Amino acid sequence: MENIEVLKQALPYIRQYREKTFVIKVGGELLQTEGFLDRLSNDVALLYQLNIRVVIIHGGGPQLSEMAEKMGIESVKVNGRRITDDRMIEVANMVFSGASTDILGALRSHGTPGVGLSGVDGDLVQATRRPPVKLVDRETGEEREVDFQNVGDIESVDSKVLNVLLDNRFVPVVAPLGADVAGNVLNINADTIASLVSSALPAEKLFLLTNVGGVLGNVEDAESRISYLTESGAGALVTEGGVSGGMIPKLQAAVDAVRSGVRRAHIIDGLADNSFLLEVFTKTGTGTMVISDADEAEYLEQG
């Protein structure tokens, strides 16, 4: 009987999300965790059978560093951001392709057809090479000019190739690469790609899967999870230092997506049992949801 009640509670969400599009961004650290891909693919298979359209976008930073080390290539970062020289972009091509294949294999094991591509395919992501920037090196405290080399900033996203795949019942799996007009391949932040792709489709929801349970009111207290934030409230946390480290780009990506028309953006712990499906099919969820300022009154009224 308990299981029947759970199904009844999920029914309104199943009706609401049928034929809608979800974008799921998966960090490279999650892909390294044993059992994660099997659980994610099982969840995606359920969404697929409910006629929810799914796009998966993945990172691969830890895998890239590991492979570079094996090949004797120095992995240089400044303030946590990778310098991608010509040798490193070759490694990125190889590593990200392998990560996509791993995801596709897991999807196939659960009966879900996927197609692997990157931002270079179908002119999905148009980018420009990031110009050298001056910044204060946190290790030395000195200001220096840094050329991140083959790192790109997104100019635009053309979702045509994704819509073709989604319309034909495939799950696109997108690696975090783009290209400029001359065809030069560029390494691009996966959170940024996920945010802009979700806006371009447009998606009903953007999910940013990480290894923490959303935004915490107190970083020392795992029970202080903030269940929802408005776009302005979330933006204030970013600008006023209310979040730090890897949560900054994730929360900024969520805010940017909602401001660009994505109805909801969610930051959730991808390693917690059933966290993704609970976030989709229950009111309270398991992570932090970002909504537009205009939607807050309606959200609260729904209880």
mmCIF file of C-alpha atoms in Angstrom, residues 39-266:
data_model
loop_
_atom_site.group_PDB
_atom_site.id
_atom_site.type_symbol
_atom_site.label_atom_id
_atom_site.label_comp_id
_atom_site.label_asym_id
_atom_site.label_seq_id
_atom_site.Cartn_x
_atom_site.Cartn_y
_atom_site.Cartn_z
ATOM 1 C CA ARG A 39 21.892 4.176 -10.993
ATOM 2 C CA LEU A 40 21.744 7.259 -13.220
ATOM 3 C CA SER A 41 20.958 5.201 -16.306
ATOM 4 C CA ASN A 42 18.207 3.375 -14.445
ATOM 5 C CA ASP A 43 16.644 6.721 -13.494
ATOM 6 C CA VAL A 44 16.974 8.046 -17.050
ATOM 7 C CA ALA A 45 15.341 4.847 -18.366
ATOM 8 C CA LEU A 46 12.319 5.574 -16.174
ATOM 9 C CA LEU A 47 12.057 9.133 -17.488
ATOM 10 C CA TYR A 48 12.440 7.838 -21.039
ATOM 11 C CA GLN A 49 9.563 5.390 -20.595
ATOM 12 C CA LEU A 50 7.425 8.246 -19.252
ATOM 13 C CA ASN A 51 8.075 10.172 -22.508
ATOM 14 C CA ILE A 52 10.283 12.760 -20.834
ATOM 15 C CA ARG A 53 13.003 13.983 -23.210
ATOM 16 C CA VAL A 54 16.477 13.838 -21.652
ATOM 17 C CA VAL A 55 19.824 15.404 -22.573
ATOM 18 C CA ILE A 56 22.929 14.437 -20.581
ATOM 19 C CA ILE A 57 25.940 16.755 -20.462
ATOM 20 C CA HIS A 58 29.057 15.524 -18.701
ATOM 21 C CA GLY A 59 32.341 16.844 -17.424
ATOM 22 C CA GLY A 60 35.595 14.930 -17.017
ATOM 23 C CA GLY A 61 38.123 17.103 -15.220
ATOM 24 C CA PRO A 62 39.487 14.420 -12.863
ATOM 25 C CA GLN A 63 39.786 11.916 -15.704
ATOM 26 C CA LEU A 64 41.598 14.497 -17.833
ATOM 27 C CA SER A 65 44.136 15.188 -15.068
ATOM 28 C CA GLU A 66 44.674 11.469 -14.499
ATOM 29 C CA MET A 67 45.218 10.688 -18.176
ATOM 30 C CA ALA A 68 47.560 13.659 -18.641
ATOM 31 C CA GLU A 69 49.663 12.420 -15.736
ATOM 32 C CA LYS A 70 49.859 8.930 -17.248
ATOM 33 C CA MET A 71 51.037 10.451 -20.531
ATOM 34 C CA GLY A 72 53.628 12.616 -18.809
ATOM 35 C CA ILE A 73 51.836 15.873 -19.593
ATOM 36 C CA GLU A 74 51.859 18.508 -16.879
ATOM 37 C CA SER A 75 48.350 19.586 -15.846
ATOM 38 C CA VAL A 76 48.559 23.284 -14.992
ATOM 39 C CA LYS A 77 45.774 25.114 -13.189
ATOM 40 C CA VAL A 78 45.514 28.717 -12.029
ATOM 41 C CA ASN A 79 42.917 29.392 -9.334
ATOM 42 C CA GLY A 80 41.369 26.019 -10.110
ATOM 43 C CA ARG A 81 41.003 26.702 -13.836
ATOM 44 C CA ARG A 82 42.902 24.512 -16.282
ATOM 45 C CA ILE A 83 45.312 25.832 -18.890
ATOM 46 C CA THR A 84 44.516 23.745 -21.977
ATOM 47 C CA ASP A 85 47.530 23.801 -24.288
ATOM 48 C CA ASP A 86 47.686 21.952 -27.613
ATOM 49 C CA ARG A 87 48.710 18.636 -26.041
ATOM 50 C CA MET A 88 46.026 18.930 -23.351
ATOM 51 C CA ILE A 89 43.231 19.532 -25.860
ATOM 52 C CA GLU A 90 44.267 16.322 -27.633
ATOM 53 C CA VAL A 91 43.985 14.469 -24.328
ATOM 54 C CA ALA A 92 40.599 16.127 -23.683
ATOM 55 C CA ASN A 93 39.286 14.877 -27.038
ATOM 56 C CA MET A 94 40.245 11.345 -26.087
ATOM 57 C CA VAL A 95 39.109 11.429 -22.449
ATOM 58 C CA PHE A 96 35.746 13.093 -23.058
ATOM 59 C CA SER A 97 34.966 10.685 -25.898
ATOM 60 C CA GLY A 98 35.672 7.794 -23.541
ATOM 61 C CA ALA A 99 33.424 9.267 -20.852
ATOM 62 C CA SER A 100 30.589 9.630 -23.363
ATOM 63 C CA THR A 101 31.002 6.008 -24.426
ATOM 64 C CA ASP A 102 30.815 4.840 -20.809
ATOM 65 C CA ILE A 103 27.532 6.711 -20.362
ATOM 66 C CA LEU A 104 26.142 5.347 -23.624
ATOM 67 C CA GLY A 105 27.001 1.810 -22.573
ATOM 68 C CA ALA A 106 25.229 2.262 -19.239
ATOM 69 C CA LEU A 107 22.142 3.677 -20.976
ATOM 70 C CA ARG A 108 22.098 0.765 -23.393
ATOM 71 C CA SER A 109 22.209 -1.721 -20.507
ATOM 72 C CA HIS A 110 18.900 -0.224 -19.347
ATOM 73 C CA GLY A 111 17.277 -0.260 -22.774
ATOM 74 C CA THR A 112 17.696 3.446 -23.505
ATOM 75 C CA PRO A 113 19.137 4.494 -26.895
ATOM 76 C CA GLY A 114 21.730 7.241 -26.639
ATOM 77 C CA VAL A 115 23.882 9.167 -29.109
ATOM 78 C CA GLY A 116 27.237 10.659 -28.156
ATOM 79 C CA LEU A 117 28.333 14.035 -29.450
ATOM 80 C CA SER A 118 30.178 17.153 -28.359
ATOM 81 C CA GLY A 119 29.536 20.822 -28.822
ATOM 82 C CA VAL A 120 31.445 20.583 -32.102
ATOM 83 C CA ASP A 121 28.813 18.282 -33.666
ATOM 84 C CA GLY A 122 26.081 19.968 -35.666
ATOM 85 C CA ASP A 123 27.513 23.387 -34.715
ATOM 86 C CA LEU A 124 25.909 22.865 -31.320
ATOM 87 C CA VAL A 125 28.265 25.190 -29.426
ATOM 88 C CA GLN A 126 29.844 28.174 -31.154
ATOM 89 C CA ALA A 127 32.695 29.531 -29.073
ATOM 90 C CA THR A 128 35.659 31.871 -29.134
ATOM 91 C CA ARG A 129 39.054 31.301 -27.601
ATOM 92 C CA ARG A 130 39.288 33.048 -24.262
ATOM 93 C CA PRO A 131 41.734 35.982 -24.435
ATOM 94 C CA PRO A 132 44.545 36.277 -21.880
ATOM 95 C CA VAL A 133 43.275 37.709 -18.599
ATOM 96 C CA LYS A 134 44.876 39.416 -15.637
ATOM 97 C CA LEU A 135 44.111 37.849 -12.298
ATOM 98 C CA VAL A 136 45.494 37.498 -8.801
ATOM 99 C CA ASP A 137 47.110 34.096 -8.361
ATOM 100 C CA ARG A 138 45.736 32.717 -5.087
ATOM 101 C CA GLU A 139 48.905 30.686 -4.523
ATOM 102 C CA THR A 140 51.350 33.580 -4.843
ATOM 103 C CA GLY A 141 49.105 36.566 -4.140
ATOM 104 C CA GLU A 142 50.563 38.272 -7.217
ATOM 105 C CA GLU A 143 48.674 39.646 -10.198
ATOM 106 C CA ARG A 144 49.646 37.968 -13.449
ATOM 107 C CA GLU A 145 48.439 37.632 -17.008
ATOM 108 C CA VAL A 146 47.248 34.131 -17.803
ATOM 109 C CA ASP A 147 46.589 32.646 -21.225
ATOM 110 C CA PHE A 148 44.281 29.632 -20.809
ATOM 111 C CA GLN A 149 44.995 28.791 -24.469
ATOM 112 C CA ASN A 150 42.453 26.312 -25.902
ATOM 113 C CA VAL A 151 39.688 27.262 -23.484
ATOM 114 C CA GLY A 152 36.519 28.646 -24.985
ATOM 115 C CA ASP A 153 33.784 31.067 -24.053
ATOM 116 C CA ILE A 154 30.401 30.326 -25.603
ATOM 117 C CA GLU A 155 29.079 32.749 -28.180
ATOM 118 C CA SER A 156 25.857 30.895 -29.010
ATOM 119 C CA VAL A 157 24.140 27.505 -28.913
ATOM 120 C CA ASP A 158 22.224 25.988 -31.841
ATOM 121 C CA SER A 159 20.042 23.199 -30.457
ATOM 122 C CA LYS A 160 18.911 21.897 -33.868
ATOM 123 C CA VAL A 161 20.940 18.677 -33.689
ATOM 124 C CA LEU A 162 19.646 17.961 -30.177
ATOM 125 C CA ASN A 163 16.033 18.457 -31.242
ATOM 126 C CA VAL A 164 16.494 16.069 -34.169
ATOM 127 C CA LEU A 165 17.763 13.395 -31.773
ATOM 128 C CA LEU A 166 15.098 14.072 -29.142
ATOM 129 C CA ASP A 167 12.305 14.044 -31.723
ATOM 130 C CA ASN A 168 13.512 10.587 -32.778
ATOM 131 C CA ARG A 169 13.548 9.230 -29.218
ATOM 132 C CA PHE A 170 17.303 9.307 -28.573
ATOM 133 C CA VAL A 171 19.084 10.561 -25.447
ATOM 134 C CA PRO A 172 21.916 12.914 -26.524
ATOM 135 C CA VAL A 173 25.096 12.637 -24.442
ATOM 136 C CA VAL A 174 27.175 15.809 -24.847
ATOM 137 C CA ALA A 175 30.898 16.196 -24.085
ATOM 138 C CA PRO A 176 32.148 19.652 -22.984
ATOM 139 C CA LEU A 177 33.896 20.766 -26.144
ATOM 140 C CA GLY A 178 33.032 23.480 -28.639
ATOM 141 C CA ALA A 179 34.678 25.086 -31.643
ATOM 142 C CA ASP A 180 35.280 28.515 -33.100
ATOM 143 C CA VAL A 181 34.400 29.562 -36.657
ATOM 144 C CA ALA A 182 37.772 28.294 -37.897
ATOM 145 C CA GLY A 183 37.064 24.833 -36.481
ATOM 146 C CA ASN A 184 39.536 25.040 -33.600
ATOM 147 C CA VAL A 185 38.343 22.724 -30.814
ATOM 148 C CA LEU A 186 38.051 24.379 -27.403
ATOM 149 C CA ASN A 187 37.615 23.081 -23.849
ATOM 150 C CA ILE A 188 34.493 24.586 -22.246
ATOM 151 C CA ASN A 189 33.093 24.477 -18.733
ATOM 152 C CA ALA A 190 30.388 21.787 -18.606
ATOM 153 C CA ASP A 191 28.156 23.739 -16.183
ATOM 154 C CA THR A 192 28.117 26.633 -18.650
ATOM 155 C CA ILE A 193 27.266 24.359 -21.586
ATOM 156 C CA ALA A 194 24.460 22.754 -19.570
ATOM 157 C CA SER A 195 22.978 26.123 -18.652
ATOM 158 C CA LEU A 196 23.043 27.524 -22.183
ATOM 159 C CA VAL A 197 21.837 24.293 -23.808
ATOM 160 C CA SER A 198 18.907 24.115 -21.390
ATOM 161 C CA SER A 199 18.019 27.698 -22.302
ATOM 162 C CA ALA A 200 18.319 27.113 -26.045
ATOM 163 C CA LEU A 201 16.071 24.024 -26.176
ATOM 164 C CA PRO A 202 14.325 25.317 -23.944
ATOM 165 C CA ALA A 203 14.224 22.755 -21.143
ATOM 166 C CA GLU A 204 11.626 22.418 -18.431
ATOM 167 C CA LYS A 205 14.342 21.569 -15.912
ATOM 168 C CA LEU A 206 18.111 21.698 -15.544
ATOM 169 C CA PHE A 207 19.677 19.277 -13.062
ATOM 170 C CA LEU A 208 23.238 19.873 -11.868
ATOM 171 C CA LEU A 209 24.376 16.641 -10.220
ATOM 172 C CA THR A 210 27.219 17.055 -7.762
ATOM 173 C CA ASN A 211 28.538 15.342 -4.628
ATOM 174 C CA VAL A 212 26.870 17.606 -2.068
ATOM 175 C CA GLY A 213 23.216 17.898 -1.103
ATOM 176 C CA GLY A 214 22.500 21.294 -2.612
ATOM 177 C CA VAL A 215 23.181 24.754 -1.182
ATOM 178 C CA LEU A 216 23.692 24.809 2.574
ATOM 179 C CA GLY A 217 22.796 27.682 4.862
ATOM 180 C CA ASN A 218 25.749 26.621 7.013
ATOM 181 C CA VAL A 219 28.546 24.768 5.231
ATOM 182 C CA GLU A 220 29.391 23.004 8.490
ATOM 183 C CA ASP A 221 25.864 21.597 8.831
ATOM 184 C CA ALA A 222 24.662 19.051 6.253
ATOM 185 C CA GLU A 223 21.112 19.456 7.631
ATOM 186 C CA SER A 224 20.964 23.156 6.712
ATOM 187 C CA ARG A 225 20.000 22.513 3.092
ATOM 188 C CA ILE A 226 18.097 25.345 1.427
ATOM 189 C CA SER A 227 15.233 23.665 -0.434
ATOM 190 C CA TYR A 228 14.630 26.530 -2.867
ATOM 191 C CA LEU A 229 16.033 29.909 -3.857
ATOM 192 C CA THR A 230 14.710 32.605 -6.142
ATOM 193 C CA GLU A 231 16.977 33.701 -8.963
ATOM 194 C CA SER A 232 17.683 37.001 -7.185
ATOM 195 C CA GLY A 233 18.348 35.264 -3.872
ATOM 196 C CA ALA A 234 20.677 32.773 -5.502
ATOM 197 C CA GLY A 235 22.445 35.533 -7.419
ATOM 198 C CA ALA A 236 22.989 37.439 -4.189
ATOM 199 C CA LEU A 237 24.591 34.374 -2.597
ATOM 200 C CA VAL A 238 27.080 34.221 -5.467
ATOM 201 C CA THR A 239 27.972 37.918 -5.480
ATOM 202 C CA GLU A 240 28.070 38.315 -1.700
ATOM 203 C CA GLY A 241 30.181 35.244 -1.001
ATOM 204 C CA GLY A 242 27.437 33.105 0.500
ATOM 205 C CA VAL A 243 28.753 30.110 -1.451
ATOM 206 C CA SER A 244 32.301 29.108 -2.295
ATOM 207 C CA GLY A 245 34.426 26.718 -4.313
ATOM 208 C CA GLY A 246 32.747 24.512 -6.894
ATOM 209 C CA MET A 247 29.272 25.602 -5.794
ATOM 210 C CA ILE A 248 29.805 29.067 -7.313
ATOM 211 C CA PRO A 249 29.745 28.036 -11.004
ATOM 212 C CA LYS A 250 26.904 25.575 -10.373
ATOM 213 C CA LEU A 251 24.678 28.131 -8.679
ATOM 214 C CA GLN A 252 25.553 30.742 -11.310
ATOM 215 C CA ALA A 253 24.655 28.252 -14.057
ATOM 216 C CA ALA A 254 21.317 27.598 -12.355
ATOM 217 C CA VAL A 255 20.574 31.330 -12.074
ATOM 218 C CA ASP A 256 21.530 31.980 -15.708
ATOM 219 C CA ALA A 257 19.301 29.143 -16.905
ATOM 220 C CA VAL A 258 16.246 30.331 -14.975
ATOM 221 C CA ARG A 259 16.765 33.917 -16.119
ATOM 222 C CA SER A 260 16.838 32.632 -19.701
ATOM 223 C CA GLY A 261 13.514 30.809 -19.495
ATOM 224 C CA VAL A 262 14.235 27.407 -17.943
ATOM 225 C CA ARG A 263 11.389 26.848 -15.495
ATOM 226 C CA ARG A 264 13.392 25.174 -12.731
ATOM 227 C CA ALA A 265 17.069 24.466 -12.032
ATOM 228 C CA HIS A 266 18.137 21.938 -9.402
#
